[in-house]
Amino acid sequence: MDLSLTGRTALITGGSLGLGRAMAEAFHGAGARVAVLARREGPLGEAVDAIAAAGAPDGAAVRGYVCDVTDAARVEAVHAQIEADLGPVDILVNNAGHAAAKPFESITDAEWQADLDLKLFAAIRLTRAVWQGMRERRWGRVINLLNVYAKTPGPNTAPTSVSRAAGMALTKVLAGEGAPDNVLVNALLIGFIKSDQIRRQYEASDGSVDFDTFVARAGARLPMGRMGEAEEVANLALFLASDAGSYVTGCAINMDGGLSKVP
Ligand SMILES: NC(=O)c1ccc[n+]([C@@H]2O[C@H](COP(=O)([O-])OP(=O)(O)OC[C@H]3O[C@@H](n4cnc5c(N)ncnc54)[C@H](OP(=O)(O)O)[C@@H]3O)[C@@H](O)[C@H]2O)c1
């Protein structure tokens, strides 16, 4: 099975921590030139240094770009810089996001807008930036990180359920438009995966147990009896990004250890 990404350029939003970082490591390890985007310079620099230190086939580059993906002008400028530095983007991973779920009546217009800006419009703008080039070169991959609520929204899961369902619809629309030109678009519906997001949830908890116990207790409530690892997400993303995933498009894949009630 050919999982090599040698000669490809990948752009990963939110690639400094958690799932994004694991995907950046995996893609670079498979030979891709990798552009990592995040807002904070500290974690971004740390991630890029560690990824570079691990090395890559053919010495592929990895670069960090400070960018808030909700800032349309900055996204445009950073995309142009990435193309100048690393070449046209072949693989886009729309991953930047955060947990946001409250009772409906407590969500303000500003919170709705902020969630849609981060989880939907950022993906729309970045995809638009790379789309035509991918189609012209007749090779492209777009992977959208969503969550299980995209298919199974429940009470108190807005605004994120709504933004993620829109992301799933966008995935399907784009898959149809990109298929004739070999541009494949898929979504990963995440359940509970160990990441910095989970660490922040721990830090907001009562602190009565240590982090490992917190993770183990939350994991015990899941069908597989544990939370997923970021590397397990990266393995699936690498498959989809590579030539091994050449006939998979328009899918919203549950990456949740069996949590979702629907396939
Ligand atoms: N982990 C889970 O169990 C889980 C569950 C469901 C869905 N997800 C989704 O999976 C994705 C990755 O989650 P994660 O757990 O790896 O999160 P994480 O550990 O909190 O990492 C989030 C990454 O996104 C970056 N980021 C956040 N807002 C950004 C913005 N406006 N512009 C650019 N970068 C931004 C962060 O860096 P800066 O803060 O420096 O910008 C960081 O690199 C997210 O979309 C999340 O909603 C995760």
PDB file of C-alpha atoms and ligand atoms in Angstrom:
ATOM      1  CA  MET A   1       0.000   0.000   0.000  1.00  0.00           C
ATOM      2  CA  ASP A   2       1.436   3.358  -1.069  1.00  0.00           C
ATOM      3  CA  LEU A   3       1.185   5.851   1.790  1.00  0.00           C
ATOM      4  CA  SER A   4       3.968   8.072   0.475  1.00  0.00           C
ATOM      5  CA  LEU A   5       3.326  11.799   0.222  1.00  0.00           C
ATOM      6  CA  THR A   6       6.695  12.609  -1.328  1.00  0.00           C
ATOM      7  CA  GLY A   7       6.420  15.575  -3.682  1.00  0.00           C
ATOM      8  CA  ARG A   8       3.115  16.767  -2.191  1.00  0.00           C
ATOM      9  CA  THR A   9       2.497  19.964  -0.224  1.00  0.00           C
ATOM     10  CA  ALA A  10       0.101  19.772   2.719  1.00  0.00           C
ATOM     11  CA  LEU A  11      -1.534  22.646   4.615  1.00  0.00           C
ATOM     12  CA  ILE A  12      -2.860  21.785   8.067  1.00  0.00           C
ATOM     13  CA  THR A  13      -4.825  24.337  10.094  1.00  0.00           C
ATOM     14  CA  GLY A  14      -4.511  24.057  13.859  1.00  0.00           C
ATOM     15  CA  GLY A  15      -1.410  21.938  13.320  1.00  0.00           C
ATOM     16  CA  SER A  16       0.485  23.058  16.410  1.00  0.00           C
ATOM     17  CA  LEU A  17      -1.355  20.868  18.936  1.00  0.00           C
ATOM     18  CA  GLY A  18      -3.488  17.770  19.286  1.00  0.00           C
ATOM     19  CA  LEU A  19      -4.877  16.066  16.191  1.00  0.00           C
ATOM     20  CA  GLY A  20      -3.480  18.671  13.798  1.00  0.00           C
ATOM     21  CA  ARG A  21       0.022  18.203  15.100  1.00  0.00           C
ATOM     22  CA  ALA A  22      -0.243  14.410  14.850  1.00  0.00           C
ATOM     23  CA  MET A  23      -1.367  14.760  11.218  1.00  0.00           C
ATOM     24  CA  ALA A  24       1.462  17.207  10.480  1.00  0.00           C
ATOM     25  CA  GLU A  25       3.959  14.705  11.931  1.00  0.00           C
ATOM     26  CA  ALA A  26       2.500  11.806   9.956  1.00  0.00           C
ATOM     27  CA  PHE A  27       2.328  13.703   6.654  1.00  0.00           C
ATOM     28  CA  HIS A  28       5.871  15.038   7.021  1.00  0.00           C
ATOM     29  CA  GLY A  29       7.114  11.583   7.985  1.00  0.00           C
ATOM     30  CA  ALA A  30       5.511  10.313   4.758  1.00  0.00           C
ATOM     31  CA  GLY A  31       7.498  12.864   2.748  1.00  0.00           C
ATOM     32  CA  ALA A  32       5.145  15.835   2.317  1.00  0.00           C
ATOM     33  CA  ARG A  33       6.209  19.457   2.526  1.00  0.00           C
ATOM     34  CA  VAL A  34       4.046  20.665   5.388  1.00  0.00           C
ATOM     35  CA  ALA A  35       2.632  24.108   6.260  1.00  0.00           C
ATOM     36  CA  VAL A  36       1.269  24.331   9.790  1.00  0.00           C
ATOM     37  CA  LEU A  37      -1.119  27.157  10.763  1.00  0.00           C
ATOM     38  CA  ALA A  38      -2.041  28.323  14.266  1.00  0.00           C
ATOM     39  CA  ARG A  39      -2.563  31.613  16.134  1.00  0.00           C
ATOM     40  CA  ARG A  40       0.067  31.326  18.879  1.00  0.00           C
ATOM     41  CA  GLU A  41       3.689  31.531  17.891  1.00  0.00           C
ATOM     42  CA  GLY A  42       5.030  29.584  20.924  1.00  0.00           C
ATOM     43  CA  PRO A  43       3.304  26.201  20.436  1.00  0.00           C
ATOM     44  CA  LEU A  44       3.600  26.626  16.659  1.00  0.00           C
ATOM     45  CA  GLY A  45       7.389  27.076  16.771  1.00  0.00           C
ATOM     46  CA  GLU A  46       7.725  24.162  19.200  1.00  0.00           C
ATOM     47  CA  ALA A  47       5.710  21.858  16.925  1.00  0.00           C
ATOM     48  CA  VAL A  48       7.580  22.855  13.765  1.00  0.00           C
ATOM     49  CA  ASP A  49      10.974  22.353  15.452  1.00  0.00           C
ATOM     50  CA  ALA A  50       9.975  18.901  16.717  1.00  0.00           C
ATOM     51  CA  ILE A  51       8.551  17.828  13.353  1.00  0.00           C
ATOM     52  CA  ALA A  52      11.642  19.083  11.506  1.00  0.00           C
ATOM     53  CA  ALA A  53      13.919  17.293  13.985  1.00  0.00           C
ATOM     54  CA  ALA A  54      12.181  13.985  13.285  1.00  0.00           C
ATOM     55  CA  GLY A  55      13.216  14.325   9.620  1.00  0.00           C
ATOM     56  CA  ALA A  56      11.466  13.338   6.408  1.00  0.00           C
ATOM     57  CA  PRO A  57      12.239  11.395   3.233  1.00  0.00           C
ATOM     58  CA  ASP A  58      14.013  13.683   0.729  1.00  0.00           C
ATOM     59  CA  GLY A  59      14.406  16.313   3.465  1.00  0.00           C
ATOM     60  CA  ALA A  60      10.938  17.794   2.882  1.00  0.00           C
ATOM     61  CA  ALA A  61      10.410  21.172   4.549  1.00  0.00           C
ATOM     62  CA  VAL A  62       8.008  21.976   7.378  1.00  0.00           C
ATOM     63  CA  ARG A  63       7.083  25.608   8.087  1.00  0.00           C
ATOM     64  CA  GLY A  64       4.859  27.359  10.594  1.00  0.00           C
ATOM     65  CA  TYR A  65       2.602  30.309   9.754  1.00  0.00           C
ATOM     66  CA  VAL A  66       0.930  32.405  12.435  1.00  0.00           C
ATOM     67  CA  CYS A  67      -2.630  32.744  11.190  1.00  0.00           C
ATOM     68  CA  ASP A  68      -6.070  33.078  12.714  1.00  0.00           C
ATOM     69  CA  VAL A  69      -8.143  31.171  10.168  1.00  0.00           C
ATOM     70  CA  THR A  70     -11.154  33.392  10.878  1.00  0.00           C
ATOM     71  CA  ASP A  71      -9.232  36.387   9.458  1.00  0.00           C
ATOM     72  CA  ALA A  72      -9.996  36.266   5.719  1.00  0.00           C
ATOM     73  CA  ALA A  73      -7.293  38.748   4.669  1.00  0.00           C
ATOM     74  CA  ARG A  74      -4.637  36.942   6.701  1.00  0.00           C
ATOM     75  CA  VAL A  75      -5.685  33.571   5.261  1.00  0.00           C
ATOM     76  CA  GLU A  76      -5.282  34.920   1.733  1.00  0.00           C
ATOM     77  CA  ALA A  77      -1.838  36.367   2.496  1.00  0.00           C
ATOM     78  CA  VAL A  78      -0.631  33.210   4.257  1.00  0.00           C
ATOM     79  CA  HIS A  79      -1.869  30.993   1.439  1.00  0.00           C
ATOM     80  CA  ALA A  80       0.115  33.086  -1.077  1.00  0.00           C
ATOM     81  CA  GLN A  81       3.207  32.841   1.143  1.00  0.00           C
ATOM     82  CA  ILE A  82       2.855  29.052   1.464  1.00  0.00           C
ATOM     83  CA  GLU A  83       2.643  28.650  -2.303  1.00  0.00           C
ATOM     84  CA  ALA A  84       5.771  30.804  -2.668  1.00  0.00           C
ATOM     85  CA  ASP A  85       7.626  28.833   0.037  1.00  0.00           C
ATOM     86  CA  LEU A  86       6.455  25.263  -0.553  1.00  0.00           C
ATOM     87  CA  GLY A  87       4.604  25.186  -3.875  1.00  0.00           C
ATOM     88  CA  PRO A  88       0.894  24.717  -4.649  1.00  0.00           C
ATOM     89  CA  VAL A  89      -1.134  23.011  -1.947  1.00  0.00           C
ATOM     90  CA  ASP A  90      -2.094  19.428  -2.835  1.00  0.00           C
ATOM     91  CA  ILE A  91      -3.571  18.410   0.529  1.00  0.00           C
ATOM     92  CA  LEU A  92      -5.684  20.687   2.724  1.00  0.00           C
ATOM     93  CA  VAL A  93      -6.709  19.655   6.229  1.00  0.00           C
ATOM     94  CA  ASN A  94      -9.336  21.933   7.777  1.00  0.00           C
ATOM     95  CA  ASN A  95      -8.737  21.031  11.411  1.00  0.00           C
ATOM     96  CA  ALA A  96      -8.648  24.226  13.537  1.00  0.00           C
ATOM     97  CA  GLY A  97     -11.543  24.232  15.959  1.00  0.00           C
ATOM     98  CA  HIS A  98     -12.620  23.999  19.562  1.00  0.00           C
ATOM     99  CA  ALA A  99     -15.420  22.532  21.665  1.00  0.00           C
ATOM    100  CA  ALA A 100     -18.513  24.748  21.948  1.00  0.00           C
ATOM    101  CA  ALA A 101     -21.777  23.373  23.292  1.00  0.00           C
ATOM    102  CA  LYS A 102     -24.369  25.135  25.445  1.00  0.00           C
ATOM    103  CA  PRO A 103     -28.132  25.237  25.955  1.00  0.00           C
ATOM    104  CA  PHE A 104     -29.731  26.949  22.946  1.00  0.00           C
ATOM    105  CA  GLU A 105     -31.198  29.873  24.877  1.00  0.00           C
ATOM    106  CA  SER A 106     -27.800  30.908  26.213  1.00  0.00           C
ATOM    107  CA  ILE A 107     -26.045  31.195  22.838  1.00  0.00           C
ATOM    108  CA  THR A 108     -25.719  34.750  21.568  1.00  0.00           C
ATOM    109  CA  ASP A 109     -25.611  35.862  17.938  1.00  0.00           C
ATOM    110  CA  ALA A 110     -21.925  36.644  18.412  1.00  0.00           C
ATOM    111  CA  GLU A 111     -21.259  33.066  19.604  1.00  0.00           C
ATOM    112  CA  TRP A 112     -23.157  31.578  16.668  1.00  0.00           C
ATOM    113  CA  GLN A 113     -21.203  33.782  14.266  1.00  0.00           C
ATOM    114  CA  ALA A 114     -17.844  32.966  15.890  1.00  0.00           C
ATOM    115  CA  ASP A 115     -18.511  29.228  15.684  1.00  0.00           C
ATOM    116  CA  LEU A 116     -19.528  29.414  12.023  1.00  0.00           C
ATOM    117  CA  ASP A 117     -16.539  31.651  11.228  1.00  0.00           C
ATOM    118  CA  LEU A 118     -14.087  29.162  12.757  1.00  0.00           C
ATOM    119  CA  LYS A 119     -15.640  25.857  11.696  1.00  0.00           C
ATOM    120  CA  LEU A 120     -17.370  26.665   8.419  1.00  0.00           C
ATOM    121  CA  PHE A 121     -16.196  29.900   6.786  1.00  0.00           C
ATOM    122  CA  ALA A 122     -12.501  29.207   7.475  1.00  0.00           C
ATOM    123  CA  ALA A 123     -12.854  25.876   5.657  1.00  0.00           C
ATOM    124  CA  ILE A 124     -14.792  27.517   2.809  1.00  0.00           C
ATOM    125  CA  ARG A 125     -12.145  30.223   2.299  1.00  0.00           C
ATOM    126  CA  LEU A 126      -9.143  27.912   2.510  1.00  0.00           C
ATOM    127  CA  THR A 127     -10.736  25.375   0.191  1.00  0.00           C
ATOM    128  CA  ARG A 128     -11.573  28.138  -2.289  1.00  0.00           C
ATOM    129  CA  ALA A 129      -7.925  29.258  -2.206  1.00  0.00           C
ATOM    130  CA  VAL A 130      -6.572  25.812  -3.175  1.00  0.00           C
ATOM    131  CA  TRP A 131      -9.506  24.399  -5.159  1.00  0.00           C
ATOM    132  CA  GLN A 132      -8.864  25.621  -8.711  1.00  0.00           C
ATOM    133  CA  GLY A 133      -5.182  24.645  -8.576  1.00  0.00           C
ATOM    134  CA  MET A 134      -6.029  21.141  -7.386  1.00  0.00           C
ATOM    135  CA  ARG A 135      -8.562  20.726 -10.192  1.00  0.00           C
ATOM    136  CA  GLU A 136      -6.174  21.997 -12.833  1.00  0.00           C
ATOM    137  CA  ARG A 137      -3.429  19.622 -11.654  1.00  0.00           C
ATOM    138  CA  ARG A 138      -6.011  16.828 -11.445  1.00  0.00           C
ATOM    139  CA  TRP A 139      -4.881  15.765  -7.971  1.00  0.00           C
ATOM    140  CA  GLY A 140      -6.077  17.037  -4.634  1.00  0.00           C
ATOM    141  CA  ARG A 141      -7.256  16.078  -1.186  1.00  0.00           C
ATOM    142  CA  VAL A 142      -9.396  18.028   1.267  1.00  0.00           C
ATOM    143  CA  ILE A 143      -9.970  16.520   4.709  1.00  0.00           C
ATOM    144  CA  ASN A 144     -12.405  18.246   7.057  1.00  0.00           C
ATOM    145  CA  LEU A 145     -12.214  17.492  10.783  1.00  0.00           C
ATOM    146  CA  LEU A 146     -15.755  17.577  12.186  1.00  0.00           C
ATOM    147  CA  ASN A 147     -17.369  15.806  15.126  1.00  0.00           C
ATOM    148  CA  VAL A 148     -19.856  12.998  15.667  1.00  0.00           C
ATOM    149  CA  TYR A 149     -22.661  15.521  16.294  1.00  0.00           C
ATOM    150  CA  ALA A 150     -22.624  16.350  12.576  1.00  0.00           C
ATOM    151  CA  LYS A 151     -24.715  13.182  12.069  1.00  0.00           C
ATOM    152  CA  THR A 152     -26.194  12.833  15.543  1.00  0.00           C
ATOM    153  CA  PRO A 153     -26.965  16.234  17.044  1.00  0.00           C
ATOM    154  CA  GLY A 154     -28.446  16.113  20.526  1.00  0.00           C
ATOM    155  CA  PRO A 155     -29.679  18.581  23.130  1.00  0.00           C
ATOM    156  CA  ASN A 156     -27.145  21.165  24.321  1.00  0.00           C
ATOM    157  CA  THR A 157     -24.720  20.525  21.463  1.00  0.00           C
ATOM    158  CA  ALA A 158     -25.230  23.806  19.591  1.00  0.00           C
ATOM    159  CA  PRO A 159     -23.604  25.755  18.124  1.00  0.00           C
ATOM    160  CA  THR A 160     -21.051  23.113  17.218  1.00  0.00           C
ATOM    161  CA  SER A 161     -23.544  20.484  15.904  1.00  0.00           C
ATOM    162  CA  VAL A 162     -24.963  22.973  13.439  1.00  0.00           C
ATOM    163  CA  SER A 163     -21.561  24.170  12.193  1.00  0.00           C
ATOM    164  CA  ARG A 164     -20.365  20.573  11.838  1.00  0.00           C
ATOM    165  CA  ALA A 165     -23.481  19.441   9.970  1.00  0.00           C
ATOM    166  CA  ALA A 166     -22.866  22.310   7.558  1.00  0.00           C
ATOM    167  CA  GLY A 167     -19.271  21.109   7.214  1.00  0.00           C
ATOM    168  CA  MET A 168     -20.541  17.633   6.343  1.00  0.00           C
ATOM    169  CA  ALA A 169     -22.849  19.069   3.661  1.00  0.00           C
ATOM    170  CA  LEU A 170     -19.953  21.124   2.298  1.00  0.00           C
ATOM    171  CA  THR A 171     -17.827  17.964   2.157  1.00  0.00           C
ATOM    172  CA  LYS A 172     -20.440  16.178   0.043  1.00  0.00           C
ATOM    173  CA  VAL A 173     -20.998  19.138  -2.295  1.00  0.00           C
ATOM    174  CA  LEU A 174     -17.262  19.536  -2.905  1.00  0.00           C
ATOM    175  CA  ALA A 175     -16.724  15.794  -3.360  1.00  0.00           C
ATOM    176  CA  GLY A 176     -19.237  15.832  -6.224  1.00  0.00           C
ATOM    177  CA  GLU A 177     -17.647  18.851  -7.877  1.00  0.00           C
ATOM    178  CA  GLY A 178     -14.053  17.663  -7.415  1.00  0.00           C
ATOM    179  CA  ALA A 179     -14.486  13.996  -8.396  1.00  0.00           C
ATOM    180  CA  PRO A 180     -14.163  14.498 -12.189  1.00  0.00           C
ATOM    181  CA  ASP A 181     -10.784  16.161 -11.582  1.00  0.00           C
ATOM    182  CA  ASN A 182      -9.504  13.642  -9.011  1.00  0.00           C
ATOM    183  CA  VAL A 183      -9.912  16.051  -6.110  1.00  0.00           C
ATOM    184  CA  LEU A 184     -11.166  13.950  -3.216  1.00  0.00           C
ATOM    185  CA  VAL A 185     -12.978  15.437  -0.233  1.00  0.00           C
ATOM    186  CA  ASN A 186     -13.769  13.592   2.991  1.00  0.00           C
ATOM    187  CA  ALA A 187     -14.673  14.346   6.588  1.00  0.00           C
ATOM    188  CA  LEU A 188     -13.582  12.730   9.845  1.00  0.00           C
ATOM    189  CA  LEU A 189     -16.248  12.802  12.550  1.00  0.00           C
ATOM    190  CA  ILE A 190     -14.315  12.869  15.786  1.00  0.00           C
ATOM    191  CA  GLY A 191     -15.579  11.395  19.063  1.00  0.00           C
ATOM    192  CA  PHE A 192     -13.220  11.699  22.022  1.00  0.00           C
ATOM    193  CA  ILE A 193      -9.517  11.832  21.192  1.00  0.00           C
ATOM    194  CA  LYS A 194      -6.760  12.709  23.664  1.00  0.00           C
ATOM    195  CA  SER A 195      -5.484  16.186  22.793  1.00  0.00           C
ATOM    196  CA  ASP A 196      -4.803  19.594  24.271  1.00  0.00           C
ATOM    197  CA  GLN A 197      -8.548  20.242  24.047  1.00  0.00           C
ATOM    198  CA  ILE A 198      -9.139  17.324  26.438  1.00  0.00           C
ATOM    199  CA  ARG A 199      -6.370  18.653  28.705  1.00  0.00           C
ATOM    200  CA  ARG A 200      -8.167  22.015  28.854  1.00  0.00           C
ATOM    201  CA  GLN A 201     -11.381  20.206  29.831  1.00  0.00           C
ATOM    202  CA  TYR A 202      -9.422  18.494  32.623  1.00  0.00           C
ATOM    203  CA  GLU A 203      -8.015  21.821  33.800  1.00  0.00           C
ATOM    204  CA  ALA A 204     -11.566  23.205  33.962  1.00  0.00           C
ATOM    205  CA  SER A 205     -12.707  20.199  36.048  1.00  0.00           C
ATOM    206  CA  ASP A 206     -12.666  20.022  39.850  1.00  0.00           C
ATOM    207  CA  GLY A 207      -9.141  18.574  39.778  1.00  0.00           C
ATOM    208  CA  SER A 208     -10.069  15.757  42.182  1.00  0.00           C
ATOM    209  CA  VAL A 209      -8.153  13.206  40.081  1.00  0.00           C
ATOM    210  CA  ASP A 210      -4.993  13.382  37.971  1.00  0.00           C
ATOM    211  CA  PHE A 211      -5.132  13.813  34.170  1.00  0.00           C
ATOM    212  CA  ASP A 212      -4.597  10.123  33.373  1.00  0.00           C
ATOM    213  CA  THR A 213      -7.442   9.103  35.690  1.00  0.00           C
ATOM    214  CA  PHE A 214      -9.693  11.801  34.178  1.00  0.00           C
ATOM    215  CA  VAL A 215      -8.967  10.450  30.687  1.00  0.00           C
ATOM    216  CA  ALA A 216      -9.388   6.819  31.786  1.00  0.00           C
ATOM    217  CA  ARG A 217     -12.761   7.524  33.437  1.00  0.00           C
ATOM    218  CA  ALA A 218     -14.075   9.404  30.403  1.00  0.00           C
ATOM    219  CA  GLY A 219     -12.747   6.669  28.131  1.00  0.00           C
ATOM    220  CA  ALA A 220     -14.413   3.922  30.171  1.00  0.00           C
ATOM    221  CA  ARG A 221     -17.819   5.317  29.122  1.00  0.00           C
ATOM    222  CA  LEU A 222     -16.990   4.790  25.431  1.00  0.00           C
ATOM    223  CA  PRO A 223     -17.702   1.534  23.532  1.00  0.00           C
ATOM    224  CA  MET A 224     -14.011   0.652  23.215  1.00  0.00           C
ATOM    225  CA  GLY A 225     -13.383   1.541  26.830  1.00  0.00           C
ATOM    226  CA  ARG A 226     -10.816   4.219  26.057  1.00  0.00           C
ATOM    227  CA  MET A 227     -10.330   7.558  24.324  1.00  0.00           C
ATOM    228  CA  GLY A 228      -8.627   7.545  20.954  1.00  0.00           C
ATOM    229  CA  GLU A 229      -5.062   8.697  20.369  1.00  0.00           C
ATOM    230  CA  ALA A 230      -4.220  11.578  18.024  1.00  0.00           C
ATOM    231  CA  GLU A 231      -1.942   9.191  16.094  1.00  0.00           C
ATOM    232  CA  GLU A 232      -4.950   6.971  15.319  1.00  0.00           C
ATOM    233  CA  VAL A 233      -6.659   9.932  13.650  1.00  0.00           C
ATOM    234  CA  ALA A 234      -3.438  10.734  11.790  1.00  0.00           C
ATOM    235  CA  ASN A 235      -3.247   7.156  10.439  1.00  0.00           C
ATOM    236  CA  LEU A 236      -6.685   7.481   8.822  1.00  0.00           C
ATOM    237  CA  ALA A 237      -5.941  10.992   7.532  1.00  0.00           C
ATOM    238  CA  LEU A 238      -2.678   9.762   6.005  1.00  0.00           C
ATOM    239  CA  PHE A 239      -4.530   6.990   4.180  1.00  0.00           C
ATOM    240  CA  LEU A 240      -7.054   9.481   2.788  1.00  0.00           C
ATOM    241  CA  ALA A 241      -4.308  11.961   1.801  1.00  0.00           C
ATOM    242  CA  SER A 242      -2.205   9.361   0.003  1.00  0.00           C
ATOM    243  CA  ASP A 243      -2.629   7.484  -3.264  1.00  0.00           C
ATOM    244  CA  ALA A 244      -3.816   4.526  -1.181  1.00  0.00           C
ATOM    245  CA  GLY A 245      -7.075   6.452  -0.668  1.00  0.00           C
ATOM    246  CA  SER A 246      -7.540   7.114  -4.378  1.00  0.00           C
ATOM    247  CA  TYR A 247     -11.191   5.931  -4.657  1.00  0.00           C
ATOM    248  CA  VAL A 248     -12.569   7.323  -1.406  1.00  0.00           C
ATOM    249  CA  THR A 249     -14.479  10.595  -1.634  1.00  0.00           C
ATOM    250  CA  GLY A 250     -17.626  12.154  -0.210  1.00  0.00           C
ATOM    251  CA  CYS A 251     -17.419  10.118   3.009  1.00  0.00           C
ATOM    252  CA  ALA A 252     -18.044  11.274   6.559  1.00  0.00           C
ATOM    253  CA  ILE A 253     -16.156   8.658   8.570  1.00  0.00           C
ATOM    254  CA  ASN A 254     -16.851   8.172  12.270  1.00  0.00           C
ATOM    255  CA  MET A 255     -13.488   8.319  14.061  1.00  0.00           C
ATOM    256  CA  ASP A 256     -14.941   7.598  17.449  1.00  0.00           C
ATOM    257  CA  GLY A 257     -14.234   4.034  18.589  1.00  0.00           C
ATOM    258  CA  GLY A 258     -17.869   3.063  17.993  1.00  0.00           C
ATOM    259  CA  LEU A 259     -19.482   5.977  19.854  1.00  0.00           C
ATOM    260  CA  SER A 260     -21.848   7.185  17.151  1.00  0.00           C
ATOM    261  CA  LYS A 261     -25.294   5.559  17.014  1.00  0.00           C
ATOM    262  CA  VAL A 262     -25.310   5.820  13.206  1.00  0.00           C
ATOM    263  CA  PRO A 263     -22.843   4.393  10.661  1.00  0.00           C
TER     264      PRO A 263
HETATM  265  N1  LIG B   1     -10.162  16.014  20.590  1.00  0.00           N
HETATM  266  C1  LIG B   1     -11.432  15.649  20.492  1.00  0.00           C
HETATM  267  O1  LIG B   1     -11.903  14.756  21.227  1.00  0.00           O
HETATM  268  C2  LIG B   1     -12.330  16.300  19.475  1.00  0.00           C
HETATM  269  C3  LIG B   1     -13.699  15.961  19.471  1.00  0.00           C
HETATM  270  C4  LIG B   1     -14.532  16.477  18.495  1.00  0.00           C
HETATM  271  C5  LIG B   1     -14.015  17.347  17.524  1.00  0.00           C
HETATM  272  N2  LIG B   1     -12.689  17.680  17.562  1.00  0.00           N
HETATM  273  C6  LIG B   1     -12.220  18.624  16.533  1.00  0.00           C
HETATM  274  O2  LIG B   1     -10.971  18.209  15.989  1.00  0.00           O
HETATM  275  C7  LIG B   1     -10.169  19.368  15.703  1.00  0.00           C
HETATM  276  C8  LIG B   1      -8.830  19.250  16.436  1.00  0.00           C
HETATM  277  O3  LIG B   1      -9.117  19.188  17.842  1.00  0.00           O
HETATM  278  P1  LIG B   1      -7.994  19.024  18.961  1.00  0.00           P
HETATM  279  O4  LIG B   1      -8.630  18.270  20.068  1.00  0.00           O
HETATM  280  O5  LIG B   1      -6.721  18.566  18.374  1.00  0.00           O
HETATM  281  O6  LIG B   1      -7.854  20.562  19.435  1.00  0.00           O
HETATM  282  P2  LIG B   1      -6.665  21.261  20.234  1.00  0.00           P
HETATM  283  O7  LIG B   1      -5.820  20.264  20.896  1.00  0.00           O
HETATM  284  O8  LIG B   1      -7.338  22.310  21.065  1.00  0.00           O
HETATM  285  O9  LIG B   1      -5.844  21.998  19.073  1.00  0.00           O
HETATM  286  C9  LIG B   1      -6.489  23.004  18.329  1.00  0.00           C
HETATM  287  C10 LIG B   1      -5.519  23.574  17.315  1.00  0.00           C
HETATM  288  O10 LIG B   1      -6.210  24.555  16.529  1.00  0.00           O
HETATM  289  C11 LIG B   1      -5.525  25.808  16.617  1.00  0.00           C
HETATM  290  N3  LIG B   1      -6.542  26.862  16.486  1.00  0.00           N
HETATM  291  C12 LIG B   1      -7.633  27.080  17.264  1.00  0.00           C
HETATM  292  N4  LIG B   1      -8.309  28.138  16.813  1.00  0.00           N
HETATM  293  C13 LIG B   1      -7.644  28.597  15.713  1.00  0.00           C
HETATM  294  C14 LIG B   1      -7.846  29.670  14.812  1.00  0.00           C
HETATM  295  N5  LIG B   1      -8.885  30.530  14.953  1.00  0.00           N
HETATM  296  N6  LIG B   1      -6.973  29.842  13.790  1.00  0.00           N
HETATM  297  C15 LIG B   1      -5.922  29.007  13.640  1.00  0.00           C
HETATM  298  N7  LIG B   1      -5.678  27.965  14.466  1.00  0.00           N
HETATM  299  C16 LIG B   1      -6.528  27.779  15.497  1.00  0.00           C
HETATM  300  C17 LIG B   1      -4.803  25.751  17.963  1.00  0.00           C
HETATM  301  O11 LIG B   1      -3.672  26.610  18.051  1.00  0.00           O
HETATM  302  P3  LIG B   1      -3.804  28.129  18.580  1.00  0.00           P
HETATM  303  O12 LIG B   1      -4.678  28.074  19.806  1.00  0.00           O
HETATM  304  O13 LIG B   1      -2.421  28.595  18.848  1.00  0.00           O
HETATM  305  O14 LIG B   1      -4.452  28.874  17.450  1.00  0.00           O
HETATM  306  C18 LIG B   1      -4.341  24.278  17.946  1.00  0.00           C
HETATM  307  O15 LIG B   1      -3.221  24.138  17.104  1.00  0.00           O
HETATM  308  C19 LIG B   1     -10.990  20.582  16.124  1.00  0.00           C
HETATM  309  O16 LIG B   1     -11.690  21.102  15.026  1.00  0.00           O
HETATM  310  C20 LIG B   1     -11.953  20.008  17.140  1.00  0.00           C
HETATM  311  O17 LIG B   1     -13.134  20.775  17.289  1.00  0.00           O
HETATM  312  C21 LIG B   1     -11.854  17.194  18.491  1.00  0.00           C
END
